[in-house]
XYZ file of C-alpha atoms in Angstrom:
274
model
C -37.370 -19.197 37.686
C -38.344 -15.844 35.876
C -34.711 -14.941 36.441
C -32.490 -13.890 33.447
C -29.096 -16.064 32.885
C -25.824 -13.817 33.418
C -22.897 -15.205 31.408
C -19.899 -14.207 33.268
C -16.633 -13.922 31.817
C -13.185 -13.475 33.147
C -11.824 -10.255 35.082
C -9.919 -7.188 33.276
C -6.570 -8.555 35.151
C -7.020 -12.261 34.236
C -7.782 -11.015 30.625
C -5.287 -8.781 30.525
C -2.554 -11.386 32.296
C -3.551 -14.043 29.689
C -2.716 -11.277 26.297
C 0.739 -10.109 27.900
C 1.651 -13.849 28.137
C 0.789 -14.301 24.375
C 2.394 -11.348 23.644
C 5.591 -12.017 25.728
C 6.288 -15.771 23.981
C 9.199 -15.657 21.468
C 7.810 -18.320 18.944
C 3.971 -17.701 19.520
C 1.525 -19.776 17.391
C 0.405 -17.352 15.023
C -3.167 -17.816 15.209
C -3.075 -17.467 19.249
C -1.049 -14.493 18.795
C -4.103 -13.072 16.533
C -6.677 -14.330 18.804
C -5.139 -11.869 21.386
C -4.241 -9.100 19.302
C -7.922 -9.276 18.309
C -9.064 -9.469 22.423
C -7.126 -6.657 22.971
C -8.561 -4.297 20.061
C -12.275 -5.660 21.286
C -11.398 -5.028 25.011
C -9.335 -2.229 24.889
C -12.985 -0.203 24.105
C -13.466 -0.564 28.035
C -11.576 1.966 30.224
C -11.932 -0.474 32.827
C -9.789 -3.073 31.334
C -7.766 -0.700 29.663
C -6.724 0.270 33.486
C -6.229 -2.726 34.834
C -3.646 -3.963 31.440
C -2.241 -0.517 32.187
C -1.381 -1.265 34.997
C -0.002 -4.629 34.385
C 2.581 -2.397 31.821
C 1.117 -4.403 29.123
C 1.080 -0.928 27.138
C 5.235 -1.148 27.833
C 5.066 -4.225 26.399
C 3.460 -3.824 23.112
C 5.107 -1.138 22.707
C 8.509 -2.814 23.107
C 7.192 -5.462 20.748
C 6.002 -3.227 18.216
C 9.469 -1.386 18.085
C 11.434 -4.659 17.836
C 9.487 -5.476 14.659
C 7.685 -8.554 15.909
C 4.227 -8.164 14.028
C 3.773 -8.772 10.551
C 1.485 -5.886 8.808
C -1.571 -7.736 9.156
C -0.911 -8.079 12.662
C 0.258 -4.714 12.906
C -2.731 -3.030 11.845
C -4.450 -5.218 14.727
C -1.541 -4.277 17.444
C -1.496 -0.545 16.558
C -5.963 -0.072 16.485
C -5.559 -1.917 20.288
C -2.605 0.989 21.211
C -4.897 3.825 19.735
C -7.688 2.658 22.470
C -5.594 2.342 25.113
C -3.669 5.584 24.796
C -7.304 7.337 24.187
C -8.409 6.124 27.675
C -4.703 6.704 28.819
C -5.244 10.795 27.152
C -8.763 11.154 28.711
C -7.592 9.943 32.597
C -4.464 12.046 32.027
C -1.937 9.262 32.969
C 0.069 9.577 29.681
C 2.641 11.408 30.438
C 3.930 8.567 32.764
C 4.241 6.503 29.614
C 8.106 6.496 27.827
C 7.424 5.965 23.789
C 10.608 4.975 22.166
C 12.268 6.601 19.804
C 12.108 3.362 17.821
C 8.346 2.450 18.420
C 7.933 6.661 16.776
C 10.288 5.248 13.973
C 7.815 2.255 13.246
C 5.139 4.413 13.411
C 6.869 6.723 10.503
C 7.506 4.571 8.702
C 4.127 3.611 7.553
C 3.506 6.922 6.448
C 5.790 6.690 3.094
C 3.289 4.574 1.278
C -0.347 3.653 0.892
C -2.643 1.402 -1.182
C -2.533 -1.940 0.391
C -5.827 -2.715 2.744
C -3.247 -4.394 5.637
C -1.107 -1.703 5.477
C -3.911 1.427 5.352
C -5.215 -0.268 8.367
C -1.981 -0.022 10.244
C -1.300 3.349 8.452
C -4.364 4.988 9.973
C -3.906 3.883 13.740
C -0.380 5.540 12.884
C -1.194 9.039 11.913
C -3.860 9.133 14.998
C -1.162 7.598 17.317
C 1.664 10.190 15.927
C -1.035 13.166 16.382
C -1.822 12.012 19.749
C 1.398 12.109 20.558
C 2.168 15.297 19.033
C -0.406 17.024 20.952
C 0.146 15.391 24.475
C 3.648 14.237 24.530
C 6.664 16.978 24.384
C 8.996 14.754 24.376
C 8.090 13.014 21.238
C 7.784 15.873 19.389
C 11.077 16.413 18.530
C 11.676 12.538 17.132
C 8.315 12.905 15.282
C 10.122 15.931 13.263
C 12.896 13.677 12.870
C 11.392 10.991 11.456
C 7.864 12.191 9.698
C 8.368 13.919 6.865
C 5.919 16.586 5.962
C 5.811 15.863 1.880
C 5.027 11.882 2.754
C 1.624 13.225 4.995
C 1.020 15.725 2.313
C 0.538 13.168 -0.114
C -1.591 10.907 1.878
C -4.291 13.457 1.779
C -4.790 11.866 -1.656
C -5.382 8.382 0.137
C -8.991 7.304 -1.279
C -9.230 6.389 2.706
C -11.554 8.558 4.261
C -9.595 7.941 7.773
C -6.439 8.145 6.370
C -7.242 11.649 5.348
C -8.695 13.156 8.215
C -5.963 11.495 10.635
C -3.465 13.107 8.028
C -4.771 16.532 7.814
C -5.225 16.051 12.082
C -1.435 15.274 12.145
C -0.116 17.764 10.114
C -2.425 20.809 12.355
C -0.809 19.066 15.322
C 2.283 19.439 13.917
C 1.979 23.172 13.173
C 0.742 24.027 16.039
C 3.135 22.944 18.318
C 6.400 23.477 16.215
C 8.509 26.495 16.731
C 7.799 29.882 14.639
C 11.249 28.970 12.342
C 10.052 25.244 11.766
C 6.281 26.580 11.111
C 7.270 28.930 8.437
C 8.919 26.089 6.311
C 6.025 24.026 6.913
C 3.448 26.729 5.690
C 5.282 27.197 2.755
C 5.477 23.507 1.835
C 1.786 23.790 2.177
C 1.233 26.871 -0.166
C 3.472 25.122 -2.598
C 1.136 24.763 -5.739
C 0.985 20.556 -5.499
C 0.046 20.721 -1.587
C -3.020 23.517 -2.448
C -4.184 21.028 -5.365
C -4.392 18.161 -2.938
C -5.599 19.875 -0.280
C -8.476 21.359 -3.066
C -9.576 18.545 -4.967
C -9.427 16.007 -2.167
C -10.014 17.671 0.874
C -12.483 20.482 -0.332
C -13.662 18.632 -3.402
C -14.713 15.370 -0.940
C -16.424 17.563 1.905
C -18.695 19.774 -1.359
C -19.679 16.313 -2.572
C -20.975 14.717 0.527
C -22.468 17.961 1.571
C -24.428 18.295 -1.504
C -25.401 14.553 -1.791
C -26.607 14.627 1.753
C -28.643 17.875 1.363
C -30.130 16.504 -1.999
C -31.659 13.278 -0.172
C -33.313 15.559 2.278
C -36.741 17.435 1.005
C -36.529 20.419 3.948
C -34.246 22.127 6.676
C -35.703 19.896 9.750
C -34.703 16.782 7.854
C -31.394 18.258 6.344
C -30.301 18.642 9.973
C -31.012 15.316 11.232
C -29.499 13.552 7.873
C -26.397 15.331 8.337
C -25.884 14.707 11.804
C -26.817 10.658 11.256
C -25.036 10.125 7.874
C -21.446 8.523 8.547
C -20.003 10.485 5.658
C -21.726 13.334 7.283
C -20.097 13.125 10.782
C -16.493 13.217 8.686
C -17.366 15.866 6.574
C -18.155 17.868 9.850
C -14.754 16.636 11.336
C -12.594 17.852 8.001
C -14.216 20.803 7.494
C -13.053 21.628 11.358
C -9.587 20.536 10.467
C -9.487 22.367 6.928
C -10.589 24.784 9.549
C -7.751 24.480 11.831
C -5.175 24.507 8.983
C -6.250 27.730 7.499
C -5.887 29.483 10.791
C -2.542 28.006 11.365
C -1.358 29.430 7.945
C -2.950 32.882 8.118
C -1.690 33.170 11.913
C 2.189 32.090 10.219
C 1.703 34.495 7.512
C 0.524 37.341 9.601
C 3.025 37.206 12.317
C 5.994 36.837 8.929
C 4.227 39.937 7.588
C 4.780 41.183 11.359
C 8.674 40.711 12.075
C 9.647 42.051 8.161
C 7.962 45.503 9.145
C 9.038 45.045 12.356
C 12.864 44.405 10.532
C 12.256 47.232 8.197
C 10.982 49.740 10.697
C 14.383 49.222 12.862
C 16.604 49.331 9.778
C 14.870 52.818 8.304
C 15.880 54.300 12.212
């Protein structure tokens, strides 16, 4: 037989069925629990299983989990990079809106964002800031608890994380943030940004980062043609490209927040001069 060998492996549902019964046991042996958490994060890649766990509510499920504190961080980090997928696929088909996020699940999620250093916890803490922008963005009922519980100084800060992820998700956060708040809420936010800390941050490790890579891509290259491609296959390249969009993004946000401030004082001082 000239006939290649096809390995078959189990169904989306069956795969799915077999993690939300791990997931669901109250004393689960910690190394089957991580053995799922892991199949999820591998599976969860495939819209086609992310469907069919969909719509076995294992999303509900890990979500309930993850607000009743059952993961340690380790497992966490795992848990939340599986939820990131699955809410991706969930964004892209449009079915998110059907999906209730706690107002505890949000909390967790916040939570992470006070600190950073530790490799467990940087993994959860990225997964968080994508999940909370997502969320932002998509979700207009979250947005309200995500004021409540994220506060704009702790993000701020983590623009300083030596994580190249947990910068960009950051700085993608915080545009989210400003772009969907209202004008009053937007104006304090702006100015905690123009505060002389938050433009340092934002200079030396936002700006200074994306100048450095630029330049140490463009030096490898010896003309334009191979500039071009080097950028556009260098890793550090590709995020470069992504924060520059977002630095992008934030300075039209503030300009638009200044401009229409600028607008209602003359528009103030023009009614009070009649």
């Amino acid at each position: 037989m000239n006939g290649k060998i096809i390995e078959l492996g189990e169904s989306p549902s069956k795969s799915s069925r077999g993690i939300i019964e791990e997931l669901q046991k109250k004393t689960p042996d910690q190394k089957d629990l991580t053995k799922a958490l892991k199949d999820l994060t591998y599976m969860a890649v495939d819209p086609t299983f992310a469907k069919a766990f969909h719509n076995l509510h294992g999303l509900n499920i890990i979500l309930a989990e993850v607000a009743g504190g059952k993961f340690r961080e380790a497992e966490l980090g795992i848990v939340l990079e599986g939820v990131n997928l699955l809410v991706e696929h969930m964004v892209e088909s449009d079915t998110l809106k059907a999906t209730t996020f706690q107002q505890d699940f949000i909390k967790q999620l916040a939570d992470l964002t006070t600190r950073d250093g530790e490799q467990a916890h940087n993994v959860a803490l990225g997964s968080a800031l994508n999940l909370l922008a997502i969320l932002v963005k998509e979700c207009e009922d979250c947005r309200s608890i995500i004021d409540m519980f994220v506060a704009l100084p702790n993000v701020i800060s983590l623009l300083e994380s030596h994580s190249k992820r947990i910068k960009l998700s950051s700085i993608s956060l915080i545009n989210a943030l400003l772009k969907h708040a209202s004008e009053e809420r937007r104006g304090d936010m702006v100015m905690a940004l123009q505060e002389r800390t938050a433009r340092n941050i934002i200079v030396e490790h936002l700006l200074g980062v994306v100048t450095t890579i630029y330049t140490a891509i463009y030096n490898q290259s010896k003309d334009t043609k191979q500039k071009d491609n080097a950028r556009g296959d260098h890793v550090d390249g590709k995020w470069a490209d992504q924060m520059s969009h977002q630095l992008y993004l934030l300075q039209h946000h503030t300009l638009s927040q200044v401009v229409s401030s600028k607008f209602h004082l003359n528009l103030i001082s023009a009614c009070t001069q009649q």
